[in-house]
């Protein structure tokens, strides 16, 4: 026999003190009385019962000493080697996302699994070796084969709950490989059975007598966020859209509220009704010029609704980073009109600066707008040319046309939400593009292209040139109302967000949120196997014995008082 807490043996003096206290006699005191008539009768009865009184006193002394000894041994936490064989054990601990579910509303399934694993390690025999593995985010050995219980307990304390899915098949393969390193080793899997390929996993361990599966939890209802992402609106950089996928893994309809926070500041709280076992995708539009951490929080709309509808709460929150774009600096050069300047100044998150001299290159994060004046050699960077009046390295110009009609207009990037088709355009010029540049034409007339985006064919260049081959100032009033949208598209494309989509959608593993499925029917019978590895500790048995003896001693004490 060995002790988990041998330092408690220093308290062995307590049983000796208890025994000594029973045999210490109190000093008798002399008392003068008027007569001994009554005392003599009482003394004769006391002498007749003296042997039985002494015997009861000795029995009480022994019982009290035994109680103190049992309590002392319980504090030492003894472990008996004869309770179980020293067979090596591989503990496979499921720390995946579904293990965060709380069946009793207090401890999670992961907490219960760790407690059971500690109980097994704490009360194993001294010679038994234990290996501990986890399953998420991948199969990993956290504690190699050790016989020292303190080492295994320390490693169990260090295991953290993961938000990743359970990689059960890989964990089973690695556990069997480690099992082969020890003769007669067995595997104990502490899991709720909620993971991908659970049926295939059950088939692989069905005939394995060395594999034991302990069930944790039971089927539960749950609501969850299964996907979440956001993007900036290309046409309005101060607004954004959020893509959210919600799931109801219960057998009844549920009303939910979705709170959206940006850096802990609430911005929206729509409500939805989810039908039983329904997965829906929602797109929510909001406005916020600043960026930061965007967080979605899913709650039951009815605060009095049963908590059984949502056993997992960690999948009720999701977050992503809303990209923050610094202000785009617009450099105006040339003979621009007040109308053009005003349109640019009204764009969100821009800084407009009027410059007199042509820069050699456009700074990063800036857009150079050339109004009418076009040098032969253009600066490097992002440059927009409004109503060009002379040729340059990009194109050759001819005499202006008094009026022309737009023949075609694409609904893309620069001309999104702007339909130029059949519109009358003034002061457009026939334009021949340089073949050294790739040109994307967004609007054109029979005689000439009108809205063009040109990029050098050389792959090492990041220069972009925008050409608007018409007059903004002399256009009709109805056409002028489209220019703010046109220039907003220009600003968005210059920022590099015109093609920004729901990239890298944060998808969560639905199998880990669907607590209504799993292999609960396959594993509930194996609970006894884990308890066999974690037998009732000796200290508990000793404590019960001490309690029973205390009851016997109280009975004897009560009898003495009555007599």
PDB file of C-alpha atoms in Angstrom, residues 12 73 109 125 143 177 231 260 310 320 337 341 349 404 407-408 430 439 447 452 467 474 479 526:
ATOM      1  CA  UNK A  12      -0.418   9.938  14.049  1.00  0.00           C
ATOM      2  CA  UNK A  73      -5.510   7.149   7.042  1.00  0.00           C
ATOM      3  CA  UNK A 109     -18.722  17.857 -21.061  1.00  0.00           C
ATOM      4  CA  UNK A 125      -1.871   1.445  -9.083  1.00  0.00           C
ATOM      5  CA  UNK A 143       1.531  13.104 -21.669  1.00  0.00           C
ATOM      6  CA  UNK A 177       0.066   2.854 -32.776  1.00  0.00           C
ATOM      7  CA  UNK A 231     -17.032  43.115 -46.599  1.00  0.00           C
ATOM      8  CA  UNK A 260     -23.839  43.054 -34.131  1.00  0.00           C
ATOM      9  CA  UNK A 310     -29.240  26.022 -26.501  1.00  0.00           C
ATOM     10  CA  UNK A 320     -14.211  38.851 -37.945  1.00  0.00           C
ATOM     11  CA  UNK A 337     -14.631  72.966 -62.342  1.00  0.00           C
ATOM     12  CA  UNK A 341     -14.213  69.423 -56.997  1.00  0.00           C
ATOM     13  CA  UNK A 349     -13.331  58.950 -46.380  1.00  0.00           C
ATOM     14  CA  UNK A 404     -22.399  61.653 -79.600  1.00  0.00           C
ATOM     15  CA  UNK A 407     -23.838  52.907 -77.658  1.00  0.00           C
ATOM     16  CA  UNK A 408     -22.858  50.453 -74.914  1.00  0.00           C
ATOM     17  CA  UNK A 430     -12.011  60.122 -81.166  1.00  0.00           C
ATOM     18  CA  UNK A 439      -7.573  48.436 -71.959  1.00  0.00           C
ATOM     19  CA  UNK A 447     -16.845  56.914 -82.811  1.00  0.00           C
ATOM     20  CA  UNK A 452     -11.517  53.303 -70.109  1.00  0.00           C
ATOM     21  CA  UNK A 467      -9.791  57.939 -68.790  1.00  0.00           C
ATOM     22  CA  UNK A 474     -21.447  70.792 -70.132  1.00  0.00           C
ATOM     23  CA  UNK A 479     -26.601  63.154 -66.812  1.00  0.00           C
ATOM     24  CA  UNK A 526     -19.307   1.585 -21.708  1.00  0.00           C
TER      25      UNK A 526
END
